Coordinates of C-alpha atoms and ligand atoms in Angstrom, one line a residue:
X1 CA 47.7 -40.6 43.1
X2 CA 46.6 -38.7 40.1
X3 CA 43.3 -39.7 38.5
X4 CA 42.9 -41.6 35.4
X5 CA 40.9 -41.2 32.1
X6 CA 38.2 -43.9 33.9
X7 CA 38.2 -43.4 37.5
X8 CA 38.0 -39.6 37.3
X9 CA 34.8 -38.0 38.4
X10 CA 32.8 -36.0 35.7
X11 CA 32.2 -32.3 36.5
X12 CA 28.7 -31.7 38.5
X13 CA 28.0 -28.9 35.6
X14 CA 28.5 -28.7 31.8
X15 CA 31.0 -26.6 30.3
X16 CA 28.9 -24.6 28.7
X17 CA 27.7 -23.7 32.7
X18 CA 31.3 -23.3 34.0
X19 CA 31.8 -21.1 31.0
X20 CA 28.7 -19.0 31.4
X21 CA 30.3 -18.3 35.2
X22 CA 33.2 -15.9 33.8
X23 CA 32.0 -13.2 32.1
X24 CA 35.1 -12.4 30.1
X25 CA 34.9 -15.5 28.0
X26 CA 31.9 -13.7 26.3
X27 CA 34.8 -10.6 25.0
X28 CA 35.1 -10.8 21.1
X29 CA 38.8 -10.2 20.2
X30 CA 39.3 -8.7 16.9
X31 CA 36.1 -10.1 16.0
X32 CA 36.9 -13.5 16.8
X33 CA 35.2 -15.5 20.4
X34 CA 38.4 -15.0 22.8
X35 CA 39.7 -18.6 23.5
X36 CA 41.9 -17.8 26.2
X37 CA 45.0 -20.3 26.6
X38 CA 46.9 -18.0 28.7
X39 CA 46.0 -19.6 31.8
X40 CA 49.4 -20.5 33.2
X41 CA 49.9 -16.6 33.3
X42 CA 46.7 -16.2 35.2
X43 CA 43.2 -17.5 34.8
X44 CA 40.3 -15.9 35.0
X45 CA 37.7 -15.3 37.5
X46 CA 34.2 -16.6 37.9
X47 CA 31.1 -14.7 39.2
X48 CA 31.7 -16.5 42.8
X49 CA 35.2 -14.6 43.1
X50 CA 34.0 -11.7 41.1
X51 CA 31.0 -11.6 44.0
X52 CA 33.0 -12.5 46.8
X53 CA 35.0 -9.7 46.3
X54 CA 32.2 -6.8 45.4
X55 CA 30.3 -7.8 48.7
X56 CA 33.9 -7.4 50.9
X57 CA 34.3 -3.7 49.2
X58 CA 31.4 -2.9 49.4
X59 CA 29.9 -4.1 52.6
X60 CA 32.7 -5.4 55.0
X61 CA 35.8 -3.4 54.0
X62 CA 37.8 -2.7 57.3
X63 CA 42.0 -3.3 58.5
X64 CA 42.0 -6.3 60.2
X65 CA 42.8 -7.6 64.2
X66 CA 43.0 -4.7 65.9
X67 CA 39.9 -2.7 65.6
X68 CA 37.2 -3.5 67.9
X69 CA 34.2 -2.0 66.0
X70 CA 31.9 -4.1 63.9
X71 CA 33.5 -3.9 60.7
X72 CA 37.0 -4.5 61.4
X73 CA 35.5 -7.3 63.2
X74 CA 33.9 -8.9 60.1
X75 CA 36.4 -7.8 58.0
X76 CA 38.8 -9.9 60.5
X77 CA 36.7 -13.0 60.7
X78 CA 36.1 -13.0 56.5
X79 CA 40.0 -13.0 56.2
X80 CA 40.9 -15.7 58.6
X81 CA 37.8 -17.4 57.1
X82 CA 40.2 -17.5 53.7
X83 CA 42.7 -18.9 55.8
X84 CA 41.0 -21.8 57.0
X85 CA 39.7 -22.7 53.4
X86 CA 42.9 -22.4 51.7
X87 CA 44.2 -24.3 54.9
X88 CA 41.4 -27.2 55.1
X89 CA 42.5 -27.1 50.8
X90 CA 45.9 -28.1 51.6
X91 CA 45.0 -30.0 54.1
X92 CA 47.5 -28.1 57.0
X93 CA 46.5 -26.3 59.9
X94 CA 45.5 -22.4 59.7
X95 CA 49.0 -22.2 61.8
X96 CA 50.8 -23.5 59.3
X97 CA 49.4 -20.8 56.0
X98 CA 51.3 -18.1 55.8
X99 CA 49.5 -14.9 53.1
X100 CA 51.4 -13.7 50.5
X101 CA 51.3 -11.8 48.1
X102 CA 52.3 -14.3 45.3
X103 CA 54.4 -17.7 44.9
X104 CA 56.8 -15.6 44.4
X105 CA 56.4 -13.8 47.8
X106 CA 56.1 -16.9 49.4
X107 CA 59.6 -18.5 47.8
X108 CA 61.0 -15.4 49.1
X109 CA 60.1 -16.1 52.4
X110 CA 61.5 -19.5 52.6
X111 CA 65.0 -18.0 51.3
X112 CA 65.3 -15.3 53.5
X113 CA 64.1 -16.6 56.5
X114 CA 65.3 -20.0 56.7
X115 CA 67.9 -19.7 53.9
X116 CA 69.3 -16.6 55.7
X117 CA 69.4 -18.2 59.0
X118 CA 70.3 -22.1 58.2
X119 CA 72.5 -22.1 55.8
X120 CA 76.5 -21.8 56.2
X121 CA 79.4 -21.5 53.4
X122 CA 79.7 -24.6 51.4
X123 CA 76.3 -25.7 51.8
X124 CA 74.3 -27.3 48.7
X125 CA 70.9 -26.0 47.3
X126 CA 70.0 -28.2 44.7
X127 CA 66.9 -26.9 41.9
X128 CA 66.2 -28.2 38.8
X129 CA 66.9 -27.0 35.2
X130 CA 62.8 -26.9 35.1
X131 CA 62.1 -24.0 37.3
X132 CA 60.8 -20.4 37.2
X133 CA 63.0 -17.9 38.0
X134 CA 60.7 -17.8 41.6
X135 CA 62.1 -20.7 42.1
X136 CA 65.4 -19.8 41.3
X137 CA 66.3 -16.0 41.8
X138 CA 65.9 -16.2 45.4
X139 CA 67.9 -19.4 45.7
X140 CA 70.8 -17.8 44.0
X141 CA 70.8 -14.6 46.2
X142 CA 70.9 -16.2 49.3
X143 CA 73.8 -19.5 47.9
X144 CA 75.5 -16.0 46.7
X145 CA 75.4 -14.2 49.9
X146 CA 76.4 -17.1 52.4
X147 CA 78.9 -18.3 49.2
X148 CA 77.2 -21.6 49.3
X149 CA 76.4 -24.1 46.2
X150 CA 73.4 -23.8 43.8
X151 CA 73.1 -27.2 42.1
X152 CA 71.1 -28.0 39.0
X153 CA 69.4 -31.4 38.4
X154 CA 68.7 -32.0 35.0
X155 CA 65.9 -33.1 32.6
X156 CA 65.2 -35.6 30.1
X157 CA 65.0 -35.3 26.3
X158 CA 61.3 -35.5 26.5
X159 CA 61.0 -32.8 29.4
X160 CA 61.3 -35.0 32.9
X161 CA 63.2 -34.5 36.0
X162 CA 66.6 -37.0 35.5
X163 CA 65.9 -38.9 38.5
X164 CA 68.9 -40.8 38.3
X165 CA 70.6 -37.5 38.0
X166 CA 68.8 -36.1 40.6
X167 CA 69.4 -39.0 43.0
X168 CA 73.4 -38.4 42.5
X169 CA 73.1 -34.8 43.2
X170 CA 71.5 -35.6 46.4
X171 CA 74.0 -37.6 47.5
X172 CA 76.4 -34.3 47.4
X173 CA 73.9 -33.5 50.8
X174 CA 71.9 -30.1 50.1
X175 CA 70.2 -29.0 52.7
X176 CA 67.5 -27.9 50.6
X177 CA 65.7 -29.0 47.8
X178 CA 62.9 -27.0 45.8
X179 CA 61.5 -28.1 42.7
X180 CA 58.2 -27.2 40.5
X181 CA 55.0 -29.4 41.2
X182 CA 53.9 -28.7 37.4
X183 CA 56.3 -27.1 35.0
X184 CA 55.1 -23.7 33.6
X185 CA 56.4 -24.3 30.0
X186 CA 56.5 -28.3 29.9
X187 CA 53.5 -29.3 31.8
X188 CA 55.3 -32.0 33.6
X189 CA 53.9 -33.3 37.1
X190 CA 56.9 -34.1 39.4
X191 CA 56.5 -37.1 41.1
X192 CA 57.0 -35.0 44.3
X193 CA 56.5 -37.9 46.9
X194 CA 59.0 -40.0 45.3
X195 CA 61.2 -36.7 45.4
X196 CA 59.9 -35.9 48.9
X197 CA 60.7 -39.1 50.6
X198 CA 64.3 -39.2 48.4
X199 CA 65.3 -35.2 50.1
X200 CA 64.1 -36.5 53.2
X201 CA 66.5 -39.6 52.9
X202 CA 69.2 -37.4 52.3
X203 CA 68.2 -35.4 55.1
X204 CA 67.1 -32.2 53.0
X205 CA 63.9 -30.4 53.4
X206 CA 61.3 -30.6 49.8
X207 CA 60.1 -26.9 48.9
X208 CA 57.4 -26.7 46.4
X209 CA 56.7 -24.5 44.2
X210 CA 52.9 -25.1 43.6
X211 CA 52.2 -22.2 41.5
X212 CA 51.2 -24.3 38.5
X213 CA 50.1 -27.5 40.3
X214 CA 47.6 -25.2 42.8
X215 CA 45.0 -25.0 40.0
X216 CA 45.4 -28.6 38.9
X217 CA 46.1 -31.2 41.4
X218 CA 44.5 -32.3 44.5
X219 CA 47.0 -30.9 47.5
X220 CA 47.0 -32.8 50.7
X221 CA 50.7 -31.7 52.1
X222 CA 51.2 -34.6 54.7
X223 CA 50.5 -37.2 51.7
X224 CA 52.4 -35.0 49.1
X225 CA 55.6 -34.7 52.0
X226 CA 56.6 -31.3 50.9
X227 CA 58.0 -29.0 54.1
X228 CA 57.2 -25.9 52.2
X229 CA 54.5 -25.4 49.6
X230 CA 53.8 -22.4 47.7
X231 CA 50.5 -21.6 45.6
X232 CA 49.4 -18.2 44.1
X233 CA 45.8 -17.1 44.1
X234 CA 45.2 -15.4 40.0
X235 CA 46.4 -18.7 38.5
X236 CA 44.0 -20.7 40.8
X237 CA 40.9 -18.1 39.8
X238 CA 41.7 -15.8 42.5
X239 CA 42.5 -12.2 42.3
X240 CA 46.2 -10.7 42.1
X241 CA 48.4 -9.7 45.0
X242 CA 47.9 -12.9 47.1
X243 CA 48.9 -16.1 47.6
X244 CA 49.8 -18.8 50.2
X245 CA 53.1 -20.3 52.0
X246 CA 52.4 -23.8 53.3
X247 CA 55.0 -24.6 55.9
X248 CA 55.2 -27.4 58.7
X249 CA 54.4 -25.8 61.7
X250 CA 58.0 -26.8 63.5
X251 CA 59.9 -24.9 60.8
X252 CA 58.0 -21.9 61.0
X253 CA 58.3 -21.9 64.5
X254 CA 61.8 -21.5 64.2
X255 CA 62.1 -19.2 61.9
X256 CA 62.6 -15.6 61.6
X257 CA 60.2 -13.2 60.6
X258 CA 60.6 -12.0 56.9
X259 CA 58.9 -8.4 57.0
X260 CA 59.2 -6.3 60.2
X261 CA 56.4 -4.1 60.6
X262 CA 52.7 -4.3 62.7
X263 CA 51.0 -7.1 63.3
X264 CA 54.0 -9.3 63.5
X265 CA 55.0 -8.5 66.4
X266 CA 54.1 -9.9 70.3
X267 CA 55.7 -6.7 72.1
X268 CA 57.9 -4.0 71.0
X269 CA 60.5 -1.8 74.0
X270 CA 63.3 0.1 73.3
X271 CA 65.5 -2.5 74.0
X272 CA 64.0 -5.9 72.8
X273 CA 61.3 -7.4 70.3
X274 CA 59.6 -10.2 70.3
X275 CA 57.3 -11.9 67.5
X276 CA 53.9 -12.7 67.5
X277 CA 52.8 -16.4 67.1
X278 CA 52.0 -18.1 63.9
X279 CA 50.7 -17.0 60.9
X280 CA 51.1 -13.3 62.5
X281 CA 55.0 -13.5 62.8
X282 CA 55.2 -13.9 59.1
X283 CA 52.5 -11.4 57.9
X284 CA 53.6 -7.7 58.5
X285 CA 52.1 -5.2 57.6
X286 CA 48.2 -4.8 56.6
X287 CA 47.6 -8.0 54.7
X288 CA 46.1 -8.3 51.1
X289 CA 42.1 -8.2 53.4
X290 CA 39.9 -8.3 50.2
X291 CA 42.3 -10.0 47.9
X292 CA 42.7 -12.6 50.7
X293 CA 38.7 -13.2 50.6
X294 CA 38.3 -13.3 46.8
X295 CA 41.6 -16.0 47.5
X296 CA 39.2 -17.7 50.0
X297 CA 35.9 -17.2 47.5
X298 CA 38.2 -19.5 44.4
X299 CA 39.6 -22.8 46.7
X300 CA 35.4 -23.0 47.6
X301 CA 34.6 -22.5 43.8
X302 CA 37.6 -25.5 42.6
X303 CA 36.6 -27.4 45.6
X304 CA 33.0 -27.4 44.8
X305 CA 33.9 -28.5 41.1
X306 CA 36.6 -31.2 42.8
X307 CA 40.3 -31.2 41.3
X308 CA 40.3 -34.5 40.1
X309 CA 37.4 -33.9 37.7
X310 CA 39.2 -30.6 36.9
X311 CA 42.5 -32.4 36.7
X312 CA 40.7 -35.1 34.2
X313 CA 38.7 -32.4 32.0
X314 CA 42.1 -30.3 31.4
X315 CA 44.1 -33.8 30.6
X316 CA 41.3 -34.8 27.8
X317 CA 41.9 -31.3 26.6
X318 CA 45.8 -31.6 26.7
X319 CA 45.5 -35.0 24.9
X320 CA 43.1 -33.7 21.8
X321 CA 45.0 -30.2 21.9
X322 CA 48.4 -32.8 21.4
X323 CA 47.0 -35.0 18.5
X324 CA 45.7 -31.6 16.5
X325 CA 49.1 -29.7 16.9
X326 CA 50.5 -32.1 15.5
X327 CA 48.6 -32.0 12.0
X328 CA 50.8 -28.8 12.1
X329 CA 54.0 -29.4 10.0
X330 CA 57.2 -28.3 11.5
X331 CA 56.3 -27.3 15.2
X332 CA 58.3 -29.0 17.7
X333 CA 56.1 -29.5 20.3
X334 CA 57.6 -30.0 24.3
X335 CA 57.4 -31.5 27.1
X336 CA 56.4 -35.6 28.1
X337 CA 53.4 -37.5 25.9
X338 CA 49.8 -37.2 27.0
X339 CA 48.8 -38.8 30.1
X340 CA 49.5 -38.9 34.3
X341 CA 52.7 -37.1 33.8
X342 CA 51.2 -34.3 32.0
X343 CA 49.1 -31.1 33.1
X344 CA 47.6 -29.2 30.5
X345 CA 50.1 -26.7 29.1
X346 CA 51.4 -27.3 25.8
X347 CA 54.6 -25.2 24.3
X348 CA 56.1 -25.3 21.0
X349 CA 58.6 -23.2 18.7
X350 CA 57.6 -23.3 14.5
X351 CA 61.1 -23.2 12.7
X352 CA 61.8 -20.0 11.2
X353 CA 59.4 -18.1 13.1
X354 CA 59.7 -15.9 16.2
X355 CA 57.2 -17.1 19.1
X356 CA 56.3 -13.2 19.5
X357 CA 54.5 -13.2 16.0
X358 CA 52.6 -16.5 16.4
X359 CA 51.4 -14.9 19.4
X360 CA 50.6 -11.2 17.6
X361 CA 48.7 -13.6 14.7
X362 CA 46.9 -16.2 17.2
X363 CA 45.6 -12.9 18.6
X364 CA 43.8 -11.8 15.5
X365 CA 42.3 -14.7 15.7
X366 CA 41.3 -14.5 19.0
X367 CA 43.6 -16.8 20.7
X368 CA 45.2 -15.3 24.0
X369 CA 48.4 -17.8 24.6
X370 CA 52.1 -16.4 25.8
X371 CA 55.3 -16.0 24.2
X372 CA 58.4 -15.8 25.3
X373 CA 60.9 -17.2 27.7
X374 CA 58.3 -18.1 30.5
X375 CA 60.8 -16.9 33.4
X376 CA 62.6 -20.4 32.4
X377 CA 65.9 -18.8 30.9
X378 CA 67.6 -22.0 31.7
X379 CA 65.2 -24.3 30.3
X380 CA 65.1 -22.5 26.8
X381 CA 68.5 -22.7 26.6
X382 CA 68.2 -26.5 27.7
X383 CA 65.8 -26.9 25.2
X384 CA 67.7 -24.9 22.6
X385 CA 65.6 -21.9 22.3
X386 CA 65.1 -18.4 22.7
X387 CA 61.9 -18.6 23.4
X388 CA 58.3 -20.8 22.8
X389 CA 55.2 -20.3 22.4
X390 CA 52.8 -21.4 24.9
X391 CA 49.1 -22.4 25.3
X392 CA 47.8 -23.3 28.6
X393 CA 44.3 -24.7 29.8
X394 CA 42.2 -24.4 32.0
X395 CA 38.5 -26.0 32.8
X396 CA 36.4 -24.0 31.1
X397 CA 38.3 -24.7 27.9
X398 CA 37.1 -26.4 25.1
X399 CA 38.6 -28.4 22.0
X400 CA 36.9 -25.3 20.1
X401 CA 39.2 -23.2 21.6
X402 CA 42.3 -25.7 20.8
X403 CA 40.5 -26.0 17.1
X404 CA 40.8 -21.8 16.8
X405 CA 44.4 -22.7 18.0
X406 CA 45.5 -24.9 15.4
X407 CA 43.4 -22.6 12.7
X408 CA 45.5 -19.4 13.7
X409 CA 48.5 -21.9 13.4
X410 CA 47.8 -23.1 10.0
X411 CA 47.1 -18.9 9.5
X412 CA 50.7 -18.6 10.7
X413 CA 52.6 -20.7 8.2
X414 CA 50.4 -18.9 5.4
X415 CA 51.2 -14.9 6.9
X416 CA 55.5 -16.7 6.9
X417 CA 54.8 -18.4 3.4
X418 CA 55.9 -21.7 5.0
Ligands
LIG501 C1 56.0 -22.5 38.0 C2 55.8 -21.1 38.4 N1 56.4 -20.7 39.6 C3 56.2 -19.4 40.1 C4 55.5 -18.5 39.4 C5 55.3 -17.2 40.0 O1 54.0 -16.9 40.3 P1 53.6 -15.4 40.8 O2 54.1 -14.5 39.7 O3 52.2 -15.4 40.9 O4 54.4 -15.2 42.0 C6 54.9 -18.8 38.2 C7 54.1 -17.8 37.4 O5 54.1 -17.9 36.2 C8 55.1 -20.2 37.7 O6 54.5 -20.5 36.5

């Protein structure tokens, strides 16, 4: 259940404490404080990652598993260490966490391996008009090359899955469904039990793609239902180049490998190759060691800080940032209302002006928020636009930071003469 305004829990330290943590919220940008809002690109990284990651290069930096000197060995033990905190974070066994390098990675994996090997000509994969191209790309290559059926459930005016929609596209039978946990450009929360237990019904397996919905909600994967789950580590205060596949232990067990290389492997003859056992099988290659720790480093730091009081500060945020855009004439503003069914990203296209110069003037006033077409090609042209701009929270973020929004706004329709 997500948290309300009441029952949340408070943070255990002040904003002005969490802020004090990363020290690139003290960067002046064209002599203006930075308010970054371009967290749903990536977010930025507090002393405990920046730490975590200075003390593995500088003090424990090794490959991993097969050396026996002391090094490798710690290096070893720090990365499986990750594992088991991103794993006791998701609430799965360490089995069942697969490194990546990204969501994206991790999406991948799920299409070729059990894509490649499950599905057969005619076959349904049904995604949603909602997702990022992760979500999507990979789908399309794989329904391409065994000429099966990409399906497309559709949203609401106000930015919602169509579940009645949705329900009659399962009834065509896919055999996979994979939908966003939080939408990158509307900030809608899928209700993904409801859409768990209704794939399940119709005998499909739920992927997830978590990358938004990894730095907000709590994530217990037996509760949530999802077979696959993927997160990515920079948008959850981690570094770049890693992230995490959740997968039920029983599907991974059958699946193929995805990248042939060392370490994946149980024994290799001329003749025949067998895989090692899980995560191993799925992690060729040497893994993303340091990356993986600073991964490890983050889920301790959002853990310690609890998502529900995150979930509750960034919802607060989302709610003001809401009512103040709209003292903005003639922004159209997307996505559902303020509330359970909202994370906190907030997108919005001004008539008669392009989302790249909002963005270039926000900047000179310090604001850091994204333009463009999000990777959501289909949901701009859903929505009727080219592109949107978008501002995106995360918990050190304050309603200064949304004020200095709305200024650079109002600074917009001047600079257009609206
Ligand atoms: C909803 C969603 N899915 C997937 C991704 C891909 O994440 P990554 O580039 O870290 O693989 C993003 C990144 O913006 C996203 O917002």
């Amino acid at each position: 259940m997500e948290p309300t305004a009441t029952t949340a829990p408070a943070l255990p330290r002040s904003i002005d404490e969490i802020r004090a943590e990363f020290p690139i919220l003290a960067r002046e940008i064209h002599g203006n404080p930075l308010a970054y809002l371009d967290n749903g690109a990536t977010a930025e990284k507090p002393l405990a990652v920046l730490d975590a990651l200075d003390n593995y290069w500088r003090e424990h930096n090794a490959n991993v598993h097969r050396g026996v000197h002391t090094l490798s060995e710690e290096a070893t033990a720090l990365y499986e260490e990750a594992r088991t905190t991103v794993a006791s974070h998701l609430g799965a066994d360490r089995r069942e966490v697969i490194f990546t390098r990204n969501a994206t990675e991790a999406l991948n994996l799920i299409a070729y391996s059990w894509g490649r090997t499950n599905l057969e000509a005619g076959d349904r994969i049904l995604i949603t008009e909602m997702e990022h191209h992760s979500n999507v790309v990979p789908w399309y290559q794989v329904t391409q090359e065994k000429e099966a059926h990409l399906d497309w459930a559709p949203i609401t005016d106000d930015g919602r899955l169509d579940m009645d929609a949705f329900a009659a596209l399962l009834e065509k039978g896919p055999k996979i469904v994979a939908v966003t946990h939080v939408s990158n450009v509307l900030g809608t929360i899928n209700p993904i039990e409801e859409i768990a237990r209704l794939a399940h019904d119709a005998g499909a397996l739920l992927v997830v793609d978590g990358a938004q919905g990894g730095p907000k909600l709590e994530l217990d994967m037996a509760a949530l239902g999802a077979d696959f789950y993927a997160v990515t580590g920079h948008k959850m205060y981690g570094p770049t180049g890693i992230g995490a596949l959740f997968g039920r232990r029983e599907l991974l067990e059958e699946m193929p490998p995805f990248i042939g290389g060392g370490s994946m492997i149980k024994k290799v003859t001329k003749e025949r190759i067998t895989w090692a056992g899980l995560p191993a099988k799925f992690e060729g290659g040497t893994p993303p060691i340091g990356e993986a720790v600073g991964f490890g480093a983050a889920v301790r730091w959002i853990d310690e800080l609890g998502l529900p009081a995150i979930h509750a500060a960034e919802a607060e945020l989302t709610t003001y940032a809401l009512d103040r855009i709209a003292e903005v004439p003639d922004l159209r503003v997307f996505g559902p209302p303020a509330g359970d069914e909202r994370g906190g990203i907030v997108s919005f296209a001004m008539e008669g002006v392009h989302a790249h110069d909002i963005s270039e003037i926000l900047d000179r006033h310090g604001v850091a928020v994204r333009a463009g077409h999000h990777c959501a090609q289909v949901l701009m042209e859903r929505l009727g636009v080219p592109a949107t701009t978008r501002a995106s929270f995360a918990v050190y973020n304050t309603r200064a930071d949304v004020d200095q929004l709305i200024d650079g706004l109002l600074d917009v329709r001047k600079v257009f003469e609206l």
